[in-house]
Amino acid sequence: MKKLLYMGVACALLWLLVHVPRWYGQPLPYVNGHLTDFIAVPLMAQICQVVVQRWIAKDSSYQLPLAYILFIAVYVSVVFEWIMPRYSPRYVGDWLDVAAYFSGALCYYVTQLKKAVPAS
């Protein structure tokens, strides 16, 4: 549960980093559009991992397989970059967002690999 709390706090701080300048009419150029996309998949994957560890596998060492993490990235990409722009002007399909989703997914996976490998 601590990992979820730490990741949640980190993501909340990053969210504030993006949104506070927006509120004052000074959005940060690349950070404004892509940082939240970069952290979206790792946050979702961490929540899924905690749920599986606690209630499904009941094994605190369980790690999400790469295929599951990539599925989350594909799902988010399809929904927010392909489907939603067709139904709402608020959403805009952007391939850089898709790249941010997959970059976040791969960073999350690599981080999980490093945590799973015991230090020698």
PDB file of C-alpha atoms in Angstrom, residues 2-101:
ATOM      1  CA  LYS A   2       2.959   2.309   0.613  1.00  0.00           C
ATOM      2  CA  LYS A   3       4.002   2.044  -3.040  1.00  0.00           C
ATOM      3  CA  LEU A   4       0.549   3.152  -4.125  1.00  0.00           C
ATOM      4  CA  LEU A   5       0.643   6.040  -1.670  1.00  0.00           C
ATOM      5  CA  TYR A   6       4.099   7.179  -2.848  1.00  0.00           C
ATOM      6  CA  MET A   7       3.148   6.915  -6.513  1.00  0.00           C
ATOM      7  CA  GLY A   8      -0.134   8.715  -5.838  1.00  0.00           C
ATOM      8  CA  VAL A   9       1.621  11.581  -4.044  1.00  0.00           C
ATOM      9  CA  ALA A  10       4.260  11.838  -6.784  1.00  0.00           C
ATOM     10  CA  CYS A  11       1.594  11.885  -9.499  1.00  0.00           C
ATOM     11  CA  ALA A  12      -0.460  14.459  -7.580  1.00  0.00           C
ATOM     12  CA  LEU A  13       2.578  16.734  -7.310  1.00  0.00           C
ATOM     13  CA  LEU A  14       3.285  16.337 -11.027  1.00  0.00           C
ATOM     14  CA  TRP A  15      -0.375  17.075 -11.746  1.00  0.00           C
ATOM     15  CA  LEU A  16      -0.074  20.279  -9.725  1.00  0.00           C
ATOM     16  CA  LEU A  17       3.109  21.155 -11.624  1.00  0.00           C
ATOM     17  CA  VAL A  18       1.058  21.024 -14.824  1.00  0.00           C
ATOM     18  CA  HIS A  19      -2.199  22.581 -13.628  1.00  0.00           C
ATOM     19  CA  VAL A  20      -1.129  25.463 -11.364  1.00  0.00           C
ATOM     20  CA  PRO A  21       0.595  27.318 -14.237  1.00  0.00           C
ATOM     21  CA  ARG A  22      -2.508  26.606 -16.384  1.00  0.00           C
ATOM     22  CA  TRP A  23      -4.729  28.263 -13.780  1.00  0.00           C
ATOM     23  CA  TYR A  24      -2.590  31.390 -13.995  1.00  0.00           C
ATOM     24  CA  GLY A  25      -2.667  31.406 -17.799  1.00  0.00           C
ATOM     25  CA  GLN A  26       0.983  30.351 -18.173  1.00  0.00           C
ATOM     26  CA  PRO A  27       0.957  26.707 -19.314  1.00  0.00           C
ATOM     27  CA  LEU A  28       4.363  25.049 -19.516  1.00  0.00           C
ATOM     28  CA  PRO A  29       4.965  24.160 -23.195  1.00  0.00           C
ATOM     29  CA  TYR A  30       5.746  20.415 -23.484  1.00  0.00           C
ATOM     30  CA  VAL A  31       5.118  19.589 -19.853  1.00  0.00           C
ATOM     31  CA  ASN A  32       1.551  20.912 -20.095  1.00  0.00           C
ATOM     32  CA  GLY A  33       0.477  18.457 -22.740  1.00  0.00           C
ATOM     33  CA  HIS A  34       2.540  15.351 -22.195  1.00  0.00           C
ATOM     34  CA  LEU A  35       3.615  14.936 -18.566  1.00  0.00           C
ATOM     35  CA  THR A  36       0.136  13.951 -17.440  1.00  0.00           C
ATOM     36  CA  ASP A  37      -0.043  11.452 -20.308  1.00  0.00           C
ATOM     37  CA  PHE A  38       3.345  10.055 -19.310  1.00  0.00           C
ATOM     38  CA  ILE A  39       2.254   9.422 -15.704  1.00  0.00           C
ATOM     39  CA  ALA A  40      -1.263   8.158 -16.520  1.00  0.00           C
ATOM     40  CA  VAL A  41      -0.338   4.588 -17.453  1.00  0.00           C
ATOM     41  CA  PRO A  42       2.123   4.054 -14.563  1.00  0.00           C
ATOM     42  CA  LEU A  43      -0.490   5.264 -12.088  1.00  0.00           C
ATOM     43  CA  MET A  44      -3.179   2.975 -13.542  1.00  0.00           C
ATOM     44  CA  ALA A  45      -0.759   0.055 -13.648  1.00  0.00           C
ATOM     45  CA  GLN A  46       0.255   0.616 -10.026  1.00  0.00           C
ATOM     46  CA  ILE A  47      -3.378   0.659  -8.923  1.00  0.00           C
ATOM     47  CA  CYS A  48      -4.018  -2.571 -10.852  1.00  0.00           C
ATOM     48  CA  GLN A  49      -0.936  -4.179  -9.351  1.00  0.00           C
ATOM     49  CA  VAL A  50      -1.964  -3.325  -5.795  1.00  0.00           C
ATOM     50  CA  VAL A  51      -5.479  -4.673  -6.396  1.00  0.00           C
ATOM     51  CA  VAL A  52      -4.109  -7.931  -7.816  1.00  0.00           C
ATOM     52  CA  GLN A  53      -1.520  -8.271  -5.039  1.00  0.00           C
ATOM     53  CA  ARG A  54      -4.011  -7.712  -2.236  1.00  0.00           C
ATOM     54  CA  TRP A  55      -7.253  -9.291  -3.415  1.00  0.00           C
ATOM     55  CA  ILE A  56      -6.658 -11.596  -6.376  1.00  0.00           C
ATOM     56  CA  ALA A  57      -3.223 -13.218  -6.179  1.00  0.00           C
ATOM     57  CA  LYS A  58      -2.812 -12.445  -2.460  1.00  0.00           C
ATOM     58  CA  ASP A  59       0.929 -12.292  -3.113  1.00  0.00           C
ATOM     59  CA  SER A  60       2.840  -9.108  -2.330  1.00  0.00           C
ATOM     60  CA  SER A  61       5.622 -10.059  -4.762  1.00  0.00           C
ATOM     61  CA  TYR A  62       3.303 -10.237  -7.794  1.00  0.00           C
ATOM     62  CA  GLN A  63       4.398  -8.002 -10.673  1.00  0.00           C
ATOM     63  CA  LEU A  64       2.240  -7.065 -13.645  1.00  0.00           C
ATOM     64  CA  PRO A  65       3.472  -8.722 -16.836  1.00  0.00           C
ATOM     65  CA  LEU A  66       4.619  -6.473 -19.664  1.00  0.00           C
ATOM     66  CA  ALA A  67       1.610  -7.545 -21.752  1.00  0.00           C
ATOM     67  CA  TYR A  68      -0.790  -6.186 -19.102  1.00  0.00           C
ATOM     68  CA  ILE A  69       1.039  -2.871 -18.892  1.00  0.00           C
ATOM     69  CA  LEU A  70       1.097  -2.543 -22.679  1.00  0.00           C
ATOM     70  CA  PHE A  71      -2.616  -3.393 -22.774  1.00  0.00           C
ATOM     71  CA  ILE A  72      -3.299  -0.456 -20.451  1.00  0.00           C
ATOM     72  CA  ALA A  73      -1.280   1.825 -22.768  1.00  0.00           C
ATOM     73  CA  VAL A  74      -3.118   0.551 -25.866  1.00  0.00           C
ATOM     74  CA  TYR A  75      -6.509   0.912 -24.194  1.00  0.00           C
ATOM     75  CA  VAL A  76      -5.838   4.469 -23.007  1.00  0.00           C
ATOM     76  CA  SER A  77      -4.423   5.399 -26.428  1.00  0.00           C
ATOM     77  CA  VAL A  78      -7.435   4.069 -28.309  1.00  0.00           C
ATOM     78  CA  VAL A  79      -9.993   5.618 -25.968  1.00  0.00           C
ATOM     79  CA  PHE A  80      -8.433   9.054 -25.495  1.00  0.00           C
ATOM     80  CA  GLU A  81      -6.650   9.571 -28.817  1.00  0.00           C
ATOM     81  CA  TRP A  82      -8.983   7.870 -31.287  1.00  0.00           C
ATOM     82  CA  ILE A  83     -12.515   7.384 -29.900  1.00  0.00           C
ATOM     83  CA  MET A  84     -13.016  10.434 -27.656  1.00  0.00           C
ATOM     84  CA  PRO A  85     -11.896  13.035 -30.257  1.00  0.00           C
ATOM     85  CA  ARG A  86     -14.712  11.786 -32.507  1.00  0.00           C
ATOM     86  CA  TYR A  87     -17.348  12.549 -29.875  1.00  0.00           C
ATOM     87  CA  SER A  88     -16.051  15.584 -28.015  1.00  0.00           C
ATOM     88  CA  PRO A  89     -14.200  18.719 -29.136  1.00  0.00           C
ATOM     89  CA  ARG A  90     -12.451  18.702 -25.753  1.00  0.00           C
ATOM     90  CA  TYR A  91     -10.287  15.762 -26.862  1.00  0.00           C
ATOM     91  CA  VAL A  92      -7.720  15.941 -29.641  1.00  0.00           C
ATOM     92  CA  GLY A  93      -5.981  12.893 -31.085  1.00  0.00           C
ATOM     93  CA  ASP A  94      -2.229  13.362 -30.777  1.00  0.00           C
ATOM     94  CA  TRP A  95       0.474  10.813 -31.586  1.00  0.00           C
ATOM     95  CA  LEU A  96       2.825  12.449 -29.086  1.00  0.00           C
ATOM     96  CA  ASP A  97       0.307  11.581 -26.374  1.00  0.00           C
ATOM     97  CA  VAL A  98       0.362   7.966 -27.549  1.00  0.00           C
ATOM     98  CA  ALA A  99       4.162   8.043 -27.362  1.00  0.00           C
ATOM     99  CA  ALA A 100       3.902   9.461 -23.831  1.00  0.00           C
ATOM    100  CA  TYR A 101       1.525   6.655 -22.768  1.00  0.00           C
TER     101      TYR A 101
END
